[in-house]
Short mmCIF file of C-alpha atoms in Angstrom, two decimals:
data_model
loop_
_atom_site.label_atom_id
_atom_site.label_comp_id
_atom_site.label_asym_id
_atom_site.label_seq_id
_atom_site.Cartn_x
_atom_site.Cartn_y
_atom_site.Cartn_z
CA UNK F 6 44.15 11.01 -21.91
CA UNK F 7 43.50 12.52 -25.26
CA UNK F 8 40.37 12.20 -27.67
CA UNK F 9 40.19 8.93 -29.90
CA UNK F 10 37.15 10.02 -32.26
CA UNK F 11 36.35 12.94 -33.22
CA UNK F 12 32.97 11.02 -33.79
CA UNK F 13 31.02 14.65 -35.35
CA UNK F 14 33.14 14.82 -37.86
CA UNK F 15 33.75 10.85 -38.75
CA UNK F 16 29.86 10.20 -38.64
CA UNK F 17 28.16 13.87 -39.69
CA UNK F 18 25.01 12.29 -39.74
CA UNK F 19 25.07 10.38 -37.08
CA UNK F 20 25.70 13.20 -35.13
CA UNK F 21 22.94 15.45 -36.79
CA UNK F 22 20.69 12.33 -36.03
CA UNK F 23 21.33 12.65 -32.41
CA UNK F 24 21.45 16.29 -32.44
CA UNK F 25 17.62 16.02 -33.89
CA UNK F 26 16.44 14.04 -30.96
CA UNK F 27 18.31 16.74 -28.76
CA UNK F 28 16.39 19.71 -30.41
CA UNK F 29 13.01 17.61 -30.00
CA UNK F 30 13.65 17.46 -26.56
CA UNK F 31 13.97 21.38 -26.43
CA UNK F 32 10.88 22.05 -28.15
CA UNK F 33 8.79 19.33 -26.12
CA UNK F 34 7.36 21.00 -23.65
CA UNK F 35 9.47 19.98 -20.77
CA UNK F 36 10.85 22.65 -18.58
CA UNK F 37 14.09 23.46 -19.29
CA UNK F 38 15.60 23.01 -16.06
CA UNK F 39 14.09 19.70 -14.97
CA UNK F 40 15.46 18.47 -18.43
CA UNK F 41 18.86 19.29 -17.59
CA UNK F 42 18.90 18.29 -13.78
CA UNK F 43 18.20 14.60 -15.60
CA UNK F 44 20.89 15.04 -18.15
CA UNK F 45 23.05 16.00 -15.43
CA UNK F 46 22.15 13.18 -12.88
CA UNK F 47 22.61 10.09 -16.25
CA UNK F 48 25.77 11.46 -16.37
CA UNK F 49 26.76 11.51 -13.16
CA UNK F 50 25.25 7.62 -13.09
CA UNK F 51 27.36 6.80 -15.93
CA UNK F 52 30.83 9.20 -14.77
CA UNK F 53 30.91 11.00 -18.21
CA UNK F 54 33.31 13.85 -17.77
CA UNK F 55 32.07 15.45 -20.95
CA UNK F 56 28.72 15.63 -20.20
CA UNK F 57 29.04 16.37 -16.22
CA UNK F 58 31.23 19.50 -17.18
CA UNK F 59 28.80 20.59 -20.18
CA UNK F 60 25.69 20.10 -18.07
CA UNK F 61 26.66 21.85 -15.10
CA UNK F 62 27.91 24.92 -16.80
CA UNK F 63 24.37 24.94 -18.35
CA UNK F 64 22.60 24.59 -15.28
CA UNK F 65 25.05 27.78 -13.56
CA UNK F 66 24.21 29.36 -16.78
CA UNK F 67 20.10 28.61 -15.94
CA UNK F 68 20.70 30.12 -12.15
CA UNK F 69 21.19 26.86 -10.48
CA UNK F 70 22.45 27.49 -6.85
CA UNK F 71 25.63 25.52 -5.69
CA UNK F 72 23.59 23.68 -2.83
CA UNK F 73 21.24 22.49 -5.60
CA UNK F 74 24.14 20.93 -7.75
CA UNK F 75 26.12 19.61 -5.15
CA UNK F 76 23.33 17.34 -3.94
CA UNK F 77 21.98 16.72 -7.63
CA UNK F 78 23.22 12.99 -6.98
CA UNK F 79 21.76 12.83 -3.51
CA UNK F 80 18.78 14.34 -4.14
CA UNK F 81 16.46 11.81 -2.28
CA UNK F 82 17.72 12.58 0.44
CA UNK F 83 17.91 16.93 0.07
CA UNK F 84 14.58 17.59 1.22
CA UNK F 85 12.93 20.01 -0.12
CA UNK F 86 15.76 21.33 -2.66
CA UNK F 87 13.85 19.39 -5.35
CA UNK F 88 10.30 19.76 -5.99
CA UNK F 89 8.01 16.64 -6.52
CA UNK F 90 8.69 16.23 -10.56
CA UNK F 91 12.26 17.10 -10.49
CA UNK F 92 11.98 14.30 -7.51
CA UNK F 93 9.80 11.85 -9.78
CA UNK F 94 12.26 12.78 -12.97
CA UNK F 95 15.50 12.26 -11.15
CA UNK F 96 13.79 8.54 -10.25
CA UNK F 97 12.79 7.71 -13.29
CA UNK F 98 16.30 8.70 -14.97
CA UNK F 99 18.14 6.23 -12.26
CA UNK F 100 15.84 3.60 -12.84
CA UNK F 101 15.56 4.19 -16.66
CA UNK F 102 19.51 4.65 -16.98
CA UNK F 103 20.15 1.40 -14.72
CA UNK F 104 17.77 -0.73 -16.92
CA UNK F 105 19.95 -3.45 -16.73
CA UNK F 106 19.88 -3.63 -13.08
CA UNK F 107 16.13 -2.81 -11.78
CA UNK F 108 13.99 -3.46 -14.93
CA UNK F 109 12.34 -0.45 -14.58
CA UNK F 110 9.67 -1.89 -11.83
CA UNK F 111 6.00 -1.03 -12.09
CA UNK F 112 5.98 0.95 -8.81
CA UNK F 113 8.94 3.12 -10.47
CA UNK F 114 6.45 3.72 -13.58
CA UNK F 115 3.86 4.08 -11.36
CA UNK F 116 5.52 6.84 -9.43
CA UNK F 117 6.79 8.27 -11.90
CA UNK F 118 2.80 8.76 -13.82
CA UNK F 119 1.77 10.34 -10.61
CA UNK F 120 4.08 13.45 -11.83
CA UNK F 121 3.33 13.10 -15.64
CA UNK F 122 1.50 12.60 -18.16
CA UNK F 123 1.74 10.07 -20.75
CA UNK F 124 3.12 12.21 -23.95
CA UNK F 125 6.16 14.01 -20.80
CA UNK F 126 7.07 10.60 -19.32
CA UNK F 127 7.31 9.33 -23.37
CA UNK F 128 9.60 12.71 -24.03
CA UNK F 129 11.38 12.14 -20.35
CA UNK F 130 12.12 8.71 -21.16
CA UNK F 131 13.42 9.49 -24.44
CA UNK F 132 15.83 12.37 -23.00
CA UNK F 133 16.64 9.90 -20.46
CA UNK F 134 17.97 7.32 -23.46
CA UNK F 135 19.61 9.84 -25.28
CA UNK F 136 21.60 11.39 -22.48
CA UNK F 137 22.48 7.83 -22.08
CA UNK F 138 23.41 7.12 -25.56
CA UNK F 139 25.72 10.82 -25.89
CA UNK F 140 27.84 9.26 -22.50
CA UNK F 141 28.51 6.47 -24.07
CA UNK F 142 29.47 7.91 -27.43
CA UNK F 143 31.82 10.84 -25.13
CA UNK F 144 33.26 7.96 -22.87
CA UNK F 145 34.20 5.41 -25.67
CA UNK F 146 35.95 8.13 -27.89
CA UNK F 147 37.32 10.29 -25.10
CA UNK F 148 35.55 13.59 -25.40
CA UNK F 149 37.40 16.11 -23.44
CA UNK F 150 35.23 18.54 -20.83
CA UNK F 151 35.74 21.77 -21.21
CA UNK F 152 37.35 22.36 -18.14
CA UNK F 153 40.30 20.49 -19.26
CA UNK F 154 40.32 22.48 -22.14
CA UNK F 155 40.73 25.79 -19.99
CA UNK F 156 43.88 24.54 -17.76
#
């Protein structure tokens, strides 16, 4: 498989646009961490090799234990391994990223305001739809993870 698009440098601005939202993200107030366990866990959702490679290096980078990121895409079920609002986030990113399928129920939003405010589940949500939007752009023109670059 080789890369189709090298979509930064067809669509420079289009890139810097989404690169923006990614930087607004950063400076939102969101902890670090929890931000990229939900980057991590839409791209598991949506199997983009780009993004799975990138985000896991970043969370090894952050200190991340190996228990932790194995069970990233069971983590209802790792007990205490998550605390409550990386619990609530990793919910609302499933829900969020399977729109199409659940609707996003009330008792999701509901559950997931019990571990935010307004102005983080607004700046969750909107990580949550860009995550989405960089898969698709790394899955339809073949971005190639890291890893494969190392081999």
């Amino acid at each position: 498989m080789s890369q189709r698009i090298d979509y930064s440098a067809v669509a420079p601005d289009g890139a810097k646009a989404l690169g923006s939202v990614y930087g607004y993200i950063a400076r939102s107030g969101l902890p670090p961490l929890l931000v990229e366990l939900v980057y991590l866990r839409v791209s598991q959702i949506n199997n983009c090799a780009f993004c799975l490679d990138m985000h896991t290096r970043s969370l090894v980078d952050k200190g991340v234990g190996i228990e932790k990121l194995a069970l990233v895409q069971a983590w209802a079920e790792a007990g205490d391994l998550f605390d409550a609002r990386e619990r609530a986030a990793l919910a609302w990113a499933e829900t969020v990223t399977r729109v199409a399928e659940t609707g996003v129920p009330d008792a999701d939003y509901r559950a997931a305001r019990q571990a935010f405010n307004e102005r983080e589940l607004t700046d969750l949500t909107i990580a949550v739809g860009l995550m989405n939007a960089y898969n698709r752009v790394a899955i339809s023109f073949r971005s190639m993870p890291q890893a494969v670059h190392k081999r």
